[in-house]
JSON list of C-alpha atoms in Angstrom, two decimals:
[
{"chain": "A", "resi": 18, "resn": "GLU", "atom": "CA", "xyz": [88.77, 91.47, 99.84]},
{"chain": "A", "resi": 19, "resn": "ALA", "atom": "CA", "xyz": [92.21, 91.77, 101.43]},
{"chain": "A", "resi": 20, "resn": "GLY", "atom": "CA", "xyz": [94.49, 94.84, 100.77]},
{"chain": "A", "resi": 21, "resn": "VAL", "atom": "CA", "xyz": [97.70, 95.16, 99.69]},
{"chain": "A", "resi": 22, "resn": "ALA", "atom": "CA", "xyz": [100.22, 93.73, 101.96]},
{"chain": "A", "resi": 23, "resn": "GLN", "atom": "CA", "xyz": [103.74, 95.08, 102.39]},
{"chain": "A", "resi": 24, "resn": "SER", "atom": "CA", "xyz": [106.77, 94.10, 104.67]},
{"chain": "A", "resi": 25, "resn": "PRO", "atom": "CA", "xyz": [108.60, 95.07, 106.60]},
{"chain": "A", "resi": 26, "resn": "ARG", "atom": "CA", "xyz": [106.86, 98.09, 107.93]},
{"chain": "A", "resi": 27, "resn": "TYR", "atom": "CA", "xyz": [110.07, 99.47, 109.29]},
{"chain": "A", "resi": 28, "resn": "LYS", "atom": "CA", "xyz": [113.68, 99.18, 108.30]},
{"chain": "A", "resi": 29, "resn": "ILE", "atom": "CA", "xyz": [116.73, 101.04, 109.52]},
{"chain": "A", "resi": 30, "resn": "ILE", "atom": "CA", "xyz": [120.07, 100.24, 107.86]},
{"chain": "A", "resi": 31, "resn": "GLU", "atom": "CA", "xyz": [123.39, 102.00, 107.40]},
{"chain": "A", "resi": 32, "resn": "LYS", "atom": "CA", "xyz": [124.61, 103.54, 104.17]},
{"chain": "A", "resi": 33, "resn": "ARG", "atom": "CA", "xyz": [125.97, 101.21, 101.80]},
{"chain": "A", "resi": 34, "resn": "GLN", "atom": "CA", "xyz": [123.96, 98.09, 103.01]},
{"chain": "A", "resi": 35, "resn": "SER", "atom": "CA", "xyz": [121.19, 96.51, 100.99]},
{"chain": "A", "resi": 36, "resn": "VAL", "atom": "CA", "xyz": [117.78, 96.18, 101.83]},
{"chain": "A", "resi": 37, "resn": "ALA", "atom": "CA", "xyz": [114.59, 94.28, 100.24]},
{"chain": "A", "resi": 38, "resn": "PHE", "atom": "CA", "xyz": [110.95, 95.20, 100.28]},
{"chain": "A", "resi": 39, "resn": "TRP", "atom": "CA", "xyz": [108.04, 92.76, 99.71]},
{"chain": "A", "resi": 40, "resn": "CYS", "atom": "CA", "xyz": [104.60, 93.56, 98.20]},
{"chain": "A", "resi": 41, "resn": "ASN", "atom": "CA", "xyz": [101.54, 91.40, 97.59]},
{"chain": "A", "resi": 42, "resn": "PRO", "atom": "CA", "xyz": [99.00, 93.16, 95.68]},
{"chain": "A", "resi": 43, "resn": "ILE", "atom": "CA", "xyz": [95.12, 92.81, 95.86]},
{"chain": "A", "resi": 44, "resn": "SER", "atom": "CA", "xyz": [93.99, 89.52, 94.49]},
{"chain": "A", "resi": 45, "resn": "GLY", "atom": "CA", "xyz": [93.47, 89.87, 90.64]},
{"chain": "A", "resi": 46, "resn": "HIS", "atom": "CA", "xyz": [95.16, 93.27, 90.40]},
{"chain": "A", "resi": 47, "resn": "ALA", "atom": "CA", "xyz": [97.42, 93.01, 87.39]},
{"chain": "A", "resi": 48, "resn": "THR", "atom": "CA", "xyz": [99.09, 96.23, 87.63]},
{"chain": "A", "resi": 49, "resn": "LEU", "atom": "CA", "xyz": [101.69, 96.95, 90.60]},
{"chain": "A", "resi": 50, "resn": "TYR", "atom": "CA", "xyz": [103.39, 100.07, 91.31]},
{"chain": "A", "resi": 51, "resn": "TRP", "atom": "CA", "xyz": [106.30, 100.96, 93.60]},
{"chain": "A", "resi": 52, "resn": "TYR", "atom": "CA", "xyz": [106.52, 104.65, 94.90]},
{"chain": "A", "resi": 53, "resn": "GLN", "atom": "CA", "xyz": [108.92, 106.40, 97.03]},
{"chain": "A", "resi": 54, "resn": "GLN", "atom": "CA", "xyz": [107.34, 109.05, 98.98]},
{"chain": "A", "resi": 55, "resn": "ILE", "atom": "CA", "xyz": [109.77, 111.73, 100.87]},
{"chain": "A", "resi": 56, "resn": "LEU", "atom": "CA", "xyz": [108.03, 113.43, 103.84]},
{"chain": "A", "resi": 57, "resn": "GLY", "atom": "CA", "xyz": [106.24, 116.50, 102.66]},
{"chain": "A", "resi": 58, "resn": "GLN", "atom": "CA", "xyz": [105.92, 115.39, 98.82]},
{"chain": "A", "resi": 59, "resn": "GLY", "atom": "CA", "xyz": [103.51, 113.49, 96.71]},
{"chain": "A", "resi": 60, "resn": "PRO", "atom": "CA", "xyz": [104.48, 109.76, 95.77]},
{"chain": "A", "resi": 61, "resn": "LYS", "atom": "CA", "xyz": [106.99, 109.62, 93.00]},
{"chain": "A", "resi": 62, "resn": "LEU", "atom": "CA", "xyz": [106.52, 106.48, 90.76]},
{"chain": "A", "resi": 63, "resn": "LEU", "atom": "CA", "xyz": [109.70, 104.28, 90.77]},
{"chain": "A", "resi": 64, "resn": "ILE", "atom": "CA", "xyz": [108.36, 101.33, 88.65]},
{"chain": "A", "resi": 65, "resn": "GLN", "atom": "CA", "xyz": [105.19, 100.03, 87.21]},
{"chain": "A", "resi": 66, "resn": "PHE", "atom": "CA", "xyz": [104.55, 96.27, 86.47]},
{"chain": "A", "resi": 67, "resn": "GLN", "atom": "CA", "xyz": [101.71, 95.05, 84.31]},
{"chain": "A", "resi": 68, "resn": "ASN", "atom": "CA", "xyz": [101.52, 91.38, 85.20]},
{"chain": "A", "resi": 69, "resn": "ASN", "atom": "CA", "xyz": [105.11, 90.32, 85.23]},
{"chain": "A", "resi": 70, "resn": "GLY", "atom": "CA", "xyz": [106.41, 93.00, 82.58]},
{"chain": "A", "resi": 71, "resn": "VAL", "atom": "CA", "xyz": [107.81, 96.38, 83.33]},
{"chain": "A", "resi": 72, "resn": "VAL", "atom": "CA", "xyz": [105.68, 99.26, 81.82]},
{"chain": "A", "resi": 73, "resn": "ASP", "atom": "CA", "xyz": [107.38, 102.26, 83.22]},
{"chain": "A", "resi": 74, "resn": "ASP", "atom": "CA", "xyz": [110.71, 102.45, 85.02]},
{"chain": "A", "resi": 75, "resn": "SER", "atom": "CA", "xyz": [111.87, 105.72, 83.82]},
{"chain": "A", "resi": 76, "resn": "GLN", "atom": "CA", "xyz": [112.74, 107.10, 87.20]},
{"chain": "A", "resi": 77, "resn": "LEU", "atom": "CA", "xyz": [114.08, 104.14, 88.96]},
{"chain": "A", "resi": 78, "resn": "PRO", "atom": "CA", "xyz": [117.81, 104.75, 89.76]},
{"chain": "A", "resi": 79, "resn": "LYS", "atom": "CA", "xyz": [118.80, 101.59, 88.10]},
{"chain": "A", "resi": 80, "resn": "ASP", "atom": "CA", "xyz": [122.38, 101.75, 89.31]},
{"chain": "A", "resi": 81, "resn": "ARG", "atom": "CA", "xyz": [121.15, 100.89, 92.75]},
{"chain": "A", "resi": 82, "resn": "PHE", "atom": "CA", "xyz": [117.51, 100.06, 92.72]},
{"chain": "A", "resi": 83, "resn": "SER", "atom": "CA", "xyz": [115.82, 96.78, 91.24]},
{"chain": "A", "resi": 84, "resn": "ALA", "atom": "CA", "xyz": [112.55, 95.23, 91.30]},
{"chain": "A", "resi": 85, "resn": "GLU", "atom": "CA", "xyz": [111.05, 92.03, 90.17]},
{"chain": "A", "resi": 86, "resn": "ARG", "atom": "CA", "xyz": [107.54, 90.57, 89.82]},
{"chain": "A", "resi": 87, "resn": "LEU", "atom": "CA", "xyz": [108.10, 87.14, 88.60]},
{"chain": "A", "resi": 88, "resn": "LYS", "atom": "CA", "xyz": [105.03, 85.28, 88.70]},
{"chain": "A", "resi": 89, "resn": "GLY", "atom": "CA", "xyz": [102.84, 88.47, 87.94]},
{"chain": "A", "resi": 90, "resn": "VAL", "atom": "CA", "xyz": [101.61, 88.35, 91.64]},
{"chain": "A", "resi": 91, "resn": "ASP", "atom": "CA", "xyz": [103.83, 89.72, 94.41]},
{"chain": "A", "resi": 92, "resn": "SER", "atom": "CA", "xyz": [106.94, 91.95, 94.00]},
{"chain": "A", "resi": 93, "resn": "THR", "atom": "CA", "xyz": [109.97, 92.87, 95.70]},
{"chain": "A", "resi": 94, "resn": "LEU", "atom": "CA", "xyz": [112.15, 96.12, 95.48]},
{"chain": "A", "resi": 95, "resn": "LYS", "atom": "CA", "xyz": [115.82, 96.10, 96.28]},
{"chain": "A", "resi": 96, "resn": "ILE", "atom": "CA", "xyz": [118.09, 98.92, 97.10]},
{"chain": "A", "resi": 97, "resn": "GLN", "atom": "CA", "xyz": [121.83, 98.00, 96.94]},
{"chain": "A", "resi": 98, "resn": "PRO", "atom": "CA", "xyz": [123.87, 100.07, 98.00]},
{"chain": "A", "resi": 99, "resn": "ALA", "atom": "CA", "xyz": [121.63, 102.26, 100.00]},
{"chain": "A", "resi": 100, "resn": "LYS", "atom": "CA", "xyz": [122.39, 105.93, 100.28]},
{"chain": "A", "resi": 101, "resn": "LEU", "atom": "CA", "xyz": [121.28, 108.62, 102.96]},
{"chain": "A", "resi": 102, "resn": "GLU", "atom": "CA", "xyz": [118.79, 110.10, 100.38]},
{"chain": "A", "resi": 103, "resn": "ASP", "atom": "CA", "xyz": [117.15, 106.84, 100.15]},
{"chain": "A", "resi": 104, "resn": "SER", "atom": "CA", "xyz": [115.42, 107.57, 103.51]},
{"chain": "A", "resi": 105, "resn": "ALA", "atom": "CA", "xyz": [111.82, 107.62, 102.76]},
{"chain": "A", "resi": 106, "resn": "VAL", "atom": "CA", "xyz": [108.54, 105.61, 102.70]},
{"chain": "A", "resi": 107, "resn": "TYR", "atom": "CA", "xyz": [108.23, 102.91, 99.98]},
{"chain": "A", "resi": 108, "resn": "LEU", "atom": "CA", "xyz": [104.82, 102.34, 98.96]},
{"chain": "A", "resi": 109, "resn": "CYS", "atom": "CA", "xyz": [103.17, 99.66, 96.88]},
{"chain": "A", "resi": 110, "resn": "ALA", "atom": "CA", "xyz": [99.90, 100.06, 95.04]},
{"chain": "A", "resi": 111, "resn": "SER", "atom": "CA", "xyz": [97.85, 98.14, 92.90]},
{"chain": "A", "resi": 112, "resn": "THR", "atom": "CA", "xyz": [94.99, 98.22, 90.39]},
{"chain": "A", "resi": 113, "resn": "HIS", "atom": "CA", "xyz": [92.85, 96.17, 88.00]},
{"chain": "A", "resi": 114, "resn": "LEU", "atom": "CA", "xyz": [94.08, 95.98, 84.41]},
{"chain": "A", "resi": 115, "resn": "GLY", "atom": "CA", "xyz": [92.92, 99.04, 82.41]},
{"chain": "A", "resi": 116, "resn": "LEU", "atom": "CA", "xyz": [91.76, 101.15, 85.56]},
{"chain": "A", "resi": 117, "resn": "TYR", "atom": "CA", "xyz": [93.46, 104.16, 87.37]},
{"chain": "A", "resi": 118, "resn": "GLU", "atom": "CA", "xyz": [92.14, 103.85, 90.87]},
{"chain": "A", "resi": 119, "resn": "GLN", "atom": "CA", "xyz": [95.16, 102.69, 92.70]},
{"chain": "A", "resi": 120, "resn": "TYR", "atom": "CA", "xyz": [95.06, 101.11, 96.23]},
{"chain": "A", "resi": 121, "resn": "PHE", "atom": "CA", "xyz": [97.95, 101.48, 98.61]},
{"chain": "A", "resi": 122, "resn": "GLY", "atom": "CA", "xyz": [99.58, 98.99, 101.10]},
{"chain": "A", "resi": 123, "resn": "PRO", "atom": "CA", "xyz": [100.75, 100.27, 104.44]},
{"chain": "A", "resi": 124, "resn": "GLY", "atom": "CA", "xyz": [104.21, 101.38, 103.15]},
{"chain": "A", "resi": 125, "resn": "THR", "atom": "CA", "xyz": [107.74, 100.38, 104.44]},
{"chain": "A", "resi": 126, "resn": "ARG", "atom": "CA", "xyz": [109.54, 103.42, 106.15]},
{"chain": "A", "resi": 127, "resn": "LEU", "atom": "CA", "xyz": [113.17, 103.11, 105.45]},
{"chain": "A", "resi": 128, "resn": "THR", "atom": "CA", "xyz": [115.80, 105.10, 107.53]},
{"chain": "A", "resi": 129, "resn": "VAL", "atom": "CA", "xyz": [119.46, 105.05, 106.09]},
{"chain": "A", "resi": 130, "resn": "THR", "atom": "CA", "xyz": [121.95, 106.24, 108.58]},
{"chain": "B", "resi": 3, "resn": "GLN", "atom": "CA", "xyz": [106.45, 117.92, 81.37]},
{"chain": "B", "resi": 4, "resn": "LYS", "atom": "CA", "xyz": [102.99, 117.03, 82.73]},
{"chain": "B", "resi": 5, "resn": "GLU", "atom": "CA", "xyz": [102.24, 118.53, 86.10]},
{"chain": "B", "resi": 6, "resn": "VAL", "atom": "CA", "xyz": [99.70, 118.56, 88.90]},
{"chain": "B", "resi": 7, "resn": "GLU", "atom": "CA", "xyz": [99.81, 121.57, 91.22]},
{"chain": "B", "resi": 8, "resn": "GLN", "atom": "CA", "xyz": [98.12, 121.99, 94.33]},
{"chain": "B", "resi": 9, "resn": "ASN", "atom": "CA", "xyz": [98.78, 124.73, 97.31]},
{"chain": "B", "resi": 10, "resn": "SER", "atom": "CA", "xyz": [100.68, 123.09, 100.01]},
{"chain": "B", "resi": 11, "resn": "GLY", "atom": "CA", "xyz": [98.95, 124.68, 102.72]},
{"chain": "B", "resi": 12, "resn": "PRO", "atom": "CA", "xyz": [98.52, 124.47, 105.48]},
{"chain": "B", "resi": 13, "resn": "LEU", "atom": "CA", "xyz": [94.98, 125.23, 105.17]},
{"chain": "B", "resi": 14, "resn": "SER", "atom": "CA", "xyz": [93.33, 125.95, 108.39]},
{"chain": "B", "resi": 15, "resn": "VAL", "atom": "CA", "xyz": [89.46, 125.84, 108.92]},
{"chain": "B", "resi": 16, "resn": "PRO", "atom": "CA", "xyz": [87.28, 126.04, 112.04]},
{"chain": "B", "resi": 17, "resn": "GLU", "atom": "CA", "xyz": [85.25, 122.90, 112.91]},
{"chain": "B", "resi": 18, "resn": "GLY", "atom": "CA", "xyz": [81.89, 122.94, 110.91]},
{"chain": "B", "resi": 19, "resn": "ALA", "atom": "CA", "xyz": [83.38, 124.95, 108.05]},
{"chain": "B", "resi": 20, "resn": "ILE", "atom": "CA", "xyz": [83.74, 124.04, 104.48]},
{"chain": "B", "resi": 21, "resn": "ALA", "atom": "CA", "xyz": [87.27, 123.30, 103.53]},
{"chain": "B", "resi": 22, "resn": "SER", "atom": "CA", "xyz": [88.19, 123.90, 99.89]},
{"chain": "B", "resi": 23, "resn": "LEU", "atom": "CA", "xyz": [90.94, 122.17, 98.06]},
{"chain": "B", "resi": 24, "resn": "ASN", "atom": "CA", "xyz": [92.30, 123.13, 94.58]},
{"chain": "B", "resi": 25, "resn": "CYS", "atom": "CA", "xyz": [94.14, 121.39, 91.98]},
{"chain": "B", "resi": 26, "resn": "THR", "atom": "CA", "xyz": [95.26, 122.39, 88.56]},
{"chain": "B", "resi": 27, "resn": "TYR", "atom": "CA", "xyz": [96.59, 120.05, 85.89]},
{"chain": "B", "resi": 28, "resn": "SER", "atom": "CA", "xyz": [98.63, 120.49, 82.61]},
{"chain": "B", "resi": 29, "resn": "ASP", "atom": "CA", "xyz": [97.60, 117.62, 80.49]},
{"chain": "B", "resi": 30, "resn": "ARG", "atom": "CA", "xyz": [94.39, 118.51, 78.47]},
{"chain": "B", "resi": 31, "resn": "GLY", "atom": "CA", "xyz": [94.17, 114.67, 77.69]},
{"chain": "B", "resi": 32, "resn": "SER", "atom": "CA", "xyz": [93.53, 113.70, 81.21]},
{"chain": "B", "resi": 33, "resn": "GLN", "atom": "CA", "xyz": [90.20, 112.07, 81.79]},
{"chain": "B", "resi": 34, "resn": "SER", "atom": "CA", "xyz": [90.33, 110.62, 85.38]},
{"chain": "B", "resi": 35, "resn": "PHE", "atom": "CA", "xyz": [90.93, 112.73, 88.65]},
{"chain": "B", "resi": 36, "resn": "PHE", "atom": "CA", "xyz": [91.26, 111.25, 92.01]},
{"chain": "B", "resi": 37, "resn": "TRP", "atom": "CA", "xyz": [91.48, 112.76, 95.44]},
{"chain": "B", "resi": 38, "resn": "TYR", "atom": "CA", "xyz": [93.36, 110.76, 98.12]},
{"chain": "B", "resi": 39, "resn": "ARG", "atom": "CA", "xyz": [93.71, 111.42, 101.89]},
{"chain": "B", "resi": 40, "resn": "GLN", "atom": "CA", "xyz": [96.73, 110.66, 103.67]},
{"chain": "B", "resi": 41, "resn": "TYR", "atom": "CA", "xyz": [96.78, 110.93, 107.46]},
{"chain": "B", "resi": 42, "resn": "SER", "atom": "CA", "xyz": [100.27, 111.43, 109.13]},
{"chain": "B", "resi": 43, "resn": "GLY", "atom": "CA", "xyz": [102.40, 108.36, 109.07]},
{"chain": "B", "resi": 44, "resn": "LYS", "atom": "CA", "xyz": [99.77, 106.35, 106.98]},
{"chain": "B", "resi": 45, "resn": "SER", "atom": "CA", "xyz": [99.40, 105.63, 103.23]},
{"chain": "B", "resi": 46, "resn": "PRO", "atom": "CA", "xyz": [97.20, 107.36, 100.68]},
{"chain": "B", "resi": 47, "resn": "GLU", "atom": "CA", "xyz": [93.36, 106.34, 100.79]},
{"chain": "B", "resi": 48, "resn": "LEU", "atom": "CA", "xyz": [91.23, 106.88, 97.94]},
{"chain": "B", "resi": 49, "resn": "ILE", "atom": "CA", "xyz": [88.29, 109.07, 98.81]},
{"chain": "B", "resi": 50, "resn": "MET", "atom": "CA", "xyz": [86.94, 110.30, 95.63]},
{"chain": "B", "resi": 51, "resn": "SER", "atom": "CA", "xyz": [87.20, 109.91, 91.94]},
{"chain": "B", "resi": 52, "resn": "ILE", "atom": "CA", "xyz": [85.48, 111.95, 89.16]},
{"chain": "B", "resi": 53, "resn": "TYR", "atom": "CA", "xyz": [85.41, 111.79, 85.40]},
{"chain": "B", "resi": 54, "resn": "SER", "atom": "CA", "xyz": [82.91, 114.15, 84.14]},
{"chain": "B", "resi": 55, "resn": "ASN", "atom": "CA", "xyz": [82.82, 117.97, 84.26]},
{"chain": "B", "resi": 56, "resn": "GLY", "atom": "CA", "xyz": [80.59, 119.10, 87.16]},
{"chain": "B", "resi": 57, "resn": "ASP", "atom": "CA", "xyz": [79.94, 118.04, 90.62]},
{"chain": "B", "resi": 58, "resn": "LYS", "atom": "CA", "xyz": [80.22, 114.60, 92.20]},
{"chain": "B", "resi": 59, "resn": "GLU", "atom": "CA", "xyz": [78.92, 114.18, 95.95]},
{"chain": "B", "resi": 60, "resn": "ASP", "atom": "CA", "xyz": [79.72, 111.72, 98.35]},
{"chain": "B", "resi": 61, "resn": "GLY", "atom": "CA", "xyz": [78.58, 112.26, 101.94]},
{"chain": "B", "resi": 62, "resn": "ARG", "atom": "CA", "xyz": [80.42, 115.42, 103.15]},
{"chain": "B", "resi": 63, "resn": "PHE", "atom": "CA", "xyz": [82.80, 115.33, 100.10]},
{"chain": "B", "resi": 64, "resn": "THR", "atom": "CA", "xyz": [82.02, 117.04, 96.72]},
{"chain": "B", "resi": 65, "resn": "ALA", "atom": "CA", "xyz": [84.59, 116.84, 93.97]},
{"chain": "B", "resi": 66, "resn": "GLN", "atom": "CA", "xyz": [84.28, 119.39, 91.10]},
{"chain": "B", "resi": 67, "resn": "LEU", "atom": "CA", "xyz": [85.88, 119.16, 87.56]},
{"chain": "B", "resi": 68, "resn": "ASN", "atom": "CA", "xyz": [86.14, 121.92, 85.01]},
{"chain": "B", "resi": 69, "resn": "LYS", "atom": "CA", "xyz": [88.31, 120.31, 81.94]},
{"chain": "B", "resi": 70, "resn": "ALA", "atom": "CA", "xyz": [88.09, 123.60, 80.12]},
{"chain": "B", "resi": 71, "resn": "SER", "atom": "CA", "xyz": [89.96, 125.46, 83.05]},
{"chain": "B", "resi": 72, "resn": "GLN", "atom": "CA", "xyz": [91.83, 122.18, 83.97]},
{"chain": "B", "resi": 73, "resn": "TYR", "atom": "CA", "xyz": [90.87, 122.56, 87.58]},
{"chain": "B", "resi": 74, "resn": "VAL", "atom": "CA", "xyz": [89.65, 120.07, 89.92]},
{"chain": "B", "resi": 75, "resn": "SER", "atom": "CA", "xyz": [88.74, 120.91, 93.30]},
{"chain": "B", "resi": 76, "resn": "LEU", "atom": "CA", "xyz": [87.44, 118.91, 96.55]},
{"chain": "B", "resi": 77, "resn": "LEU", "atom": "CA", "xyz": [84.94, 120.45, 98.92]},
{"chain": "B", "resi": 78, "resn": "ILE", "atom": "CA", "xyz": [84.50, 119.06, 102.60]},
{"chain": "B", "resi": 79, "resn": "ARG", "atom": "CA", "xyz": [81.29, 120.32, 104.22]},
{"chain": "B", "resi": 80, "resn": "ASP", "atom": "CA", "xyz": [80.97, 120.38, 108.06]},
{"chain": "B", "resi": 81, "resn": "SER", "atom": "CA", "xyz": [84.82, 119.68, 108.57]},
{"chain": "B", "resi": 82, "resn": "GLN", "atom": "CA", "xyz": [85.78, 117.69, 111.59]},
{"chain": "B", "resi": 83, "resn": "PRO", "atom": "CA", "xyz": [88.98, 117.41, 113.55]},
{"chain": "B", "resi": 84, "resn": "SER", "atom": "CA", "xyz": [89.31, 113.87, 112.05]},
{"chain": "B", "resi": 85, "resn": "ASP", "atom": "CA", "xyz": [89.49, 115.34, 108.51]},
{"chain": "B", "resi": 86, "resn": "SER", "atom": "CA", "xyz": [92.98, 116.91, 109.41]},
{"chain": "B", "resi": 87, "resn": "ALA", "atom": "CA", "xyz": [95.38, 115.22, 106.86]},
{"chain": "B", "resi": 88, "resn": "THR", "atom": "CA", "xyz": [97.15, 115.95, 103.71]},
{"chain": "B", "resi": 89, "resn": "TYR", "atom": "CA", "xyz": [94.88, 115.78, 100.58]},
{"chain": "B", "resi": 90, "resn": "LEU", "atom": "CA", "xyz": [96.62, 114.48, 97.40]},
{"chain": "B", "resi": 91, "resn": "CYS", "atom": "CA", "xyz": [95.29, 115.19, 93.84]},
{"chain": "B", "resi": 92, "resn": "ALA", "atom": "CA", "xyz": [96.20, 112.44, 91.19]},
{"chain": "B", "resi": 93, "resn": "VAL", "atom": "CA", "xyz": [95.34, 113.00, 87.53]},
{"chain": "B", "resi": 94, "resn": "ASN", "atom": "CA", "xyz": [95.80, 110.22, 84.75]},
{"chain": "B", "resi": 95, "resn": "ILE", "atom": "CA", "xyz": [98.04, 110.42, 81.80]},
{"chain": "B", "resi": 96, "resn": "ASN", "atom": "CA", "xyz": [98.19, 108.10, 78.67]},
{"chain": "B", "resi": 97, "resn": "ALA", "atom": "CA", "xyz": [101.26, 106.96, 77.28]},
{"chain": "B", "resi": 98, "resn": "GLY", "atom": "CA", "xyz": [100.40, 103.80, 75.10]},
{"chain": "B", "resi": 99, "resn": "ASN", "atom": "CA", "xyz": [99.68, 101.18, 77.03]},
{"chain": "B", "resi": 100, "resn": "ASN", "atom": "CA", "xyz": [101.13, 102.87, 80.22]},
{"chain": "B", "resi": 101, "resn": "ARG", "atom": "CA", "xyz": [98.22, 103.94, 82.59]},
{"chain": "B", "resi": 102, "resn": "LYS", "atom": "CA", "xyz": [99.51, 106.07, 85.37]},
{"chain": "B", "resi": 103, "resn": "LEU", "atom": "CA", "xyz": [98.93, 108.92, 87.52]},
{"chain": "B", "resi": 104, "resn": "ILE", "atom": "CA", "xyz": [100.62, 111.97, 88.12]},
{"chain": "B", "resi": 105, "resn": "TRP", "atom": "CA", "xyz": [100.55, 113.39, 91.80]},
{"chain": "B", "resi": 106, "resn": "GLY", "atom": "CA", "xyz": [100.46, 116.70, 93.33]},
{"chain": "B", "resi": 107, "resn": "LEU", "atom": "CA", "xyz": [102.50, 117.56, 96.26]},
{"chain": "B", "resi": 108, "resn": "GLY", "atom": "CA", "xyz": [99.40, 117.46, 98.74]},
{"chain": "B", "resi": 109, "resn": "THR", "atom": "CA", "xyz": [97.70, 120.05, 100.42]},
{"chain": "B", "resi": 110, "resn": "SER", "atom": "CA", "xyz": [97.83, 119.69, 104.19]},
{"chain": "B", "resi": 111, "resn": "LEU", "atom": "CA", "xyz": [94.37, 120.87, 106.04]},
{"chain": "B", "resi": 112, "resn": "ALA", "atom": "CA", "xyz": [94.04, 121.29, 109.54]},
{"chain": "B", "resi": 113, "resn": "VAL", "atom": "CA", "xyz": [90.57, 121.48, 111.19]},
{"chain": "B", "resi": 114, "resn": "ASN", "atom": "CA", "xyz": [90.47, 123.11, 114.40]},
{"chain": "B", "resi": 115, "resn": "PRO", "atom": "CA", "xyz": [87.97, 122.35, 117.25]}
]
């Protein structure tokens, strides 16, 4: 079974630029999560999808972050415009509907200069 | 505010010793508990899940759960240098149809040869 795929693995941008991350979950996993992880901290949930609907986006900075999962499979997370404090690892995870065990992709390390 | 607390460490143990990692949680309704291992520069990897009071063993790893005390722990027997990583505790919360995990900040473990 293929794992969660993410791209790109690394991205360096200047502040005020935009960036997009892509995630393809494990086949058959209905629930998809985007997390932000700052060095030395646990993952912070940004947004949770169930199929193509948003279940929780309470911690998503909606003035600059957006995410979509149009066909209920892969997902994109966008930041526009980026700030220095957005430098972090962005993790995508997925799980079967109704379960809690989450499986993570390799992450995208974003550096904003 | 539902919380998961872990000692940040670093916890340092000699090779061959038992490493004990602890986690407390605030939501008495939580039913599912997970330990993830995260190597430096990598994404979290699920290593143990536990749902019932008592012990659950898997190889060198034992998870212990005490719901009355709202406490979950991870024991690593015969610690190896390859066990050096950050260990994240995650606990479920239920909010209607929203099934998600609350994460601790992680405990850094160093196993010294």
